[in-house]
Amino acid sequence: MSTEVWQQRAERVIPGGVSSNVRLLSPRRFFTHGSGARLWDVDGRAYVDYLLGQGPAFLGHGHPVVTAAVAEAVAKGMVYGAQHPLEVEAAERFVEAVGWAEQVRFGVSGTESDHAALRLARAVTGRRRVVRFAGTYHGWLDSVLIDYQRGWPAPASAGQPTDALADWLVVPYNDPTTLADVFDRYPDQIAAVILEPVMCNAGVIPAEDGFLQFVRETCTTAGAVLIFDEVITGFRLGLGGAAEYYGVTPDLAVYGKALAGGWPVSALAGSADLMSELGTGRVNHSGTFNASVMAAAAVSATLQVLTEDPPYARISEHGTRLMRDLAELGDNHGFPLRIQGVPAAFHVGIALDPDDTKPITDYDGLARLDLQQYAKLTADFAEQGLWVAGRGVWYVSAAHTDADADAAVTAVDAVLRSKS
Ligand SMILES: Cc1ncc(COP(=O)(O)O)c(C=O)c1O
């Protein structure tokens, strides 16, 4: 059955034909399987994949070690509503890999672990307000989803109560002065600062030199909890994630995506001191499927692979080459492609002003890009067998090879040639 037929069937029984609103933005494809960095659709077309399910397929699709571990775990009963040895082993491996954290609670989605982090921060400080940065994404719940374009505190969804957002203080990223002002304005009221250490959800904007150190010191001085949302950066920038990459230690951090080789697992980690509030039961964190047998097996297997054969140098080389090649293609075709981020996750945009080559350092800077034109290009990329996100981010996996990069460059070349 063809894509068109599947699409008609999907649209009859699934709203919009998709199971997550993020996918409304992508061209419709129905994939039958994936292997390594490649995907195949119902029409038999092959794609080189730099979307990786929005990040989780960090080891590539169907990694044999993770697949075997999960298959073995499935046969053992799946959920016990009790503890099991695999869960303890996964937590031990996690704490060892991350380096700075002493304890971890596993969950299912990044959204819910972010929620747990915010609750814990409010509980330990006895304060309500939380600082975040324009452009970051911390899940889709009422209390965190913000439409930054409409100003603060604008809900990003119909049905979302505005007062759910009342405790947020939104400041520009990479702007220490405004952050300091906010702390001056609300003394002893700020429970936490939460941030994406590389703002992958908005232009893949890295923290500028010294910014995270400044945030760390500000939180320490004010008695606020520093939360790194490492849902994308965790295990992607290195085993120790962005905390290791930038040499800045948060009080709490949230992980997901790359953590479990594609299996749905998230984690909230921190010092034993803070995390013990969950252990005493004073702060509630629950979930039927937390640390299921398969989830624990997937985490253990993924962390075993990442520890025994760290892919980070390879990924860095691959991403650096791709960023360079894409920039060159833009130049060759007179297309003002602007590429920034880190090799493991970078952003491709089209500058509105071809002479504008300044890096984008905060959310407002994204107005200098034609995001819609780029999103349209990604539909053409898909026609050429390249699967990337419409919002501009490219994710590199441990499975990508030079041949995959070559295929991506050929696809982009063909599309830009046809447009210039
Ligand atoms: C930085 C960040 N935090 C939280 C989330 C929410 O994670 P999930 O989609 O697993 O709920 C995402 C998802 O993309 C994310 O990128």
PDB file of N, CA and C and ligand atoms in Angstrom, residues 109-111 114 137-139 196 201 229 231-232 257, ligand 1:
ATOM      1  N   SER A 109       9.003  10.051  29.733  1.00  0.00           N
ATOM      2  CA  SER A 109       9.202  11.148  28.770  1.00  0.00           C
ATOM      3  C   SER A 109       9.963  12.299  29.418  1.00  0.00           C
ATOM      4  N   GLY A 110      10.646  13.050  28.572  1.00  0.00           N
ATOM      5  CA  GLY A 110      11.367  14.226  29.057  1.00  0.00           C
ATOM      6  C   GLY A 110      10.428  15.207  29.727  1.00  0.00           C
ATOM      7  N   THR A 111       9.235  15.363  29.165  1.00  0.00           N
ATOM      8  CA  THR A 111       8.251  16.292  29.720  1.00  0.00           C
ATOM      9  C   THR A 111       7.988  16.000  31.193  1.00  0.00           C
ATOM     10  N   ASP A 114      11.053  16.691  33.415  1.00  0.00           N
ATOM     11  CA  ASP A 114      11.191  18.135  33.627  1.00  0.00           C
ATOM     12  C   ASP A 114      10.215  18.590  34.708  1.00  0.00           C
ATOM     13  N   TYR A 137      12.551  24.670  25.160  1.00  0.00           N
ATOM     14  CA  TYR A 137      11.363  23.807  25.235  1.00  0.00           C
ATOM     15  C   TYR A 137      11.566  22.848  26.407  1.00  0.00           C
ATOM     16  N   HIS A 138      10.568  22.788  27.269  1.00  0.00           N
ATOM     17  CA  HIS A 138      10.677  21.871  28.403  1.00  0.00           C
ATOM     18  C   HIS A 138       9.446  20.967  28.488  1.00  0.00           C
ATOM     19  N   GLY A 139       8.878  20.640  27.325  1.00  0.00           N
ATOM     20  CA  GLY A 139       7.744  19.724  27.304  1.00  0.00           C
ATOM     21  C   GLY A 139       6.456  20.457  26.981  1.00  0.00           C
ATOM     22  N   GLU A 196      18.298  24.789  28.520  1.00  0.00           N
ATOM     23  CA  GLU A 196      18.968  23.842  27.622  1.00  0.00           C
ATOM     24  C   GLU A 196      20.392  24.376  27.457  1.00  0.00           C
ATOM     25  N   ASN A 201      16.338  23.557  20.742  1.00  0.00           N
ATOM     26  CA  ASN A 201      14.985  23.751  20.232  1.00  0.00           C
ATOM     27  C   ASN A 201      14.771  25.112  19.573  1.00  0.00           C
ATOM     28  N   ASP A 229      18.304  21.078  31.427  1.00  0.00           N
ATOM     29  CA  ASP A 229      17.448  20.190  30.647  1.00  0.00           C
ATOM     30  C   ASP A 229      18.334  19.588  29.561  1.00  0.00           C
ATOM     31  N   VAL A 231      17.718  16.867  27.868  1.00  0.00           N
ATOM     32  CA  VAL A 231      16.947  15.875  27.108  1.00  0.00           C
ATOM     33  C   VAL A 231      17.577  15.657  25.721  1.00  0.00           C
ATOM     34  N   ILE A 232      18.108  16.721  25.123  1.00  0.00           N
ATOM     35  CA  ILE A 232      18.798  16.542  23.838  1.00  0.00           C
ATOM     36  C   ILE A 232      20.309  16.389  24.040  1.00  0.00           C
ATOM     37  N   LYS A 257      15.715  10.970  25.310  1.00  0.00           N
ATOM     38  CA  LYS A 257      16.217  10.754  23.948  1.00  0.00           C
ATOM     39  C   LYS A 257      17.396   9.779  23.856  1.00  0.00           C
TER      40      LYS A 257
HETATM   41  C1  LIG B   1      15.069  20.079  25.744  1.00  0.00           C
HETATM   42  C2  LIG B   1      13.822  19.242  25.804  1.00  0.00           C
HETATM   43  N1  LIG B   1      13.210  19.081  26.984  1.00  0.00           N
HETATM   44  C3  LIG B   1      12.113  18.323  27.110  1.00  0.00           C
HETATM   45  C4  LIG B   1      11.562  17.692  26.026  1.00  0.00           C
HETATM   46  C5  LIG B   1      10.344  16.851  26.183  1.00  0.00           C
HETATM   47  O1  LIG B   1      10.683  15.510  26.023  1.00  0.00           O
HETATM   48  P1  LIG B   1       9.573  14.444  25.561  1.00  0.00           P
HETATM   49  O2  LIG B   1       9.216  14.764  24.155  1.00  0.00           O
HETATM   50  O3  LIG B   1      10.278  13.124  25.727  1.00  0.00           O
HETATM   51  O4  LIG B   1       8.428  14.595  26.498  1.00  0.00           O
HETATM   52  C6  LIG B   1      12.171  17.828  24.771  1.00  0.00           C
HETATM   53  C7  LIG B   1      11.603  17.176  23.585  1.00  0.00           C
HETATM   54  O5  LIG B   1      11.964  17.426  22.458  1.00  0.00           O
HETATM   55  C8  LIG B   1      13.331  18.627  24.655  1.00  0.00           C
HETATM   56  O6  LIG B   1      13.932  18.819  23.481  1.00  0.00           O
END
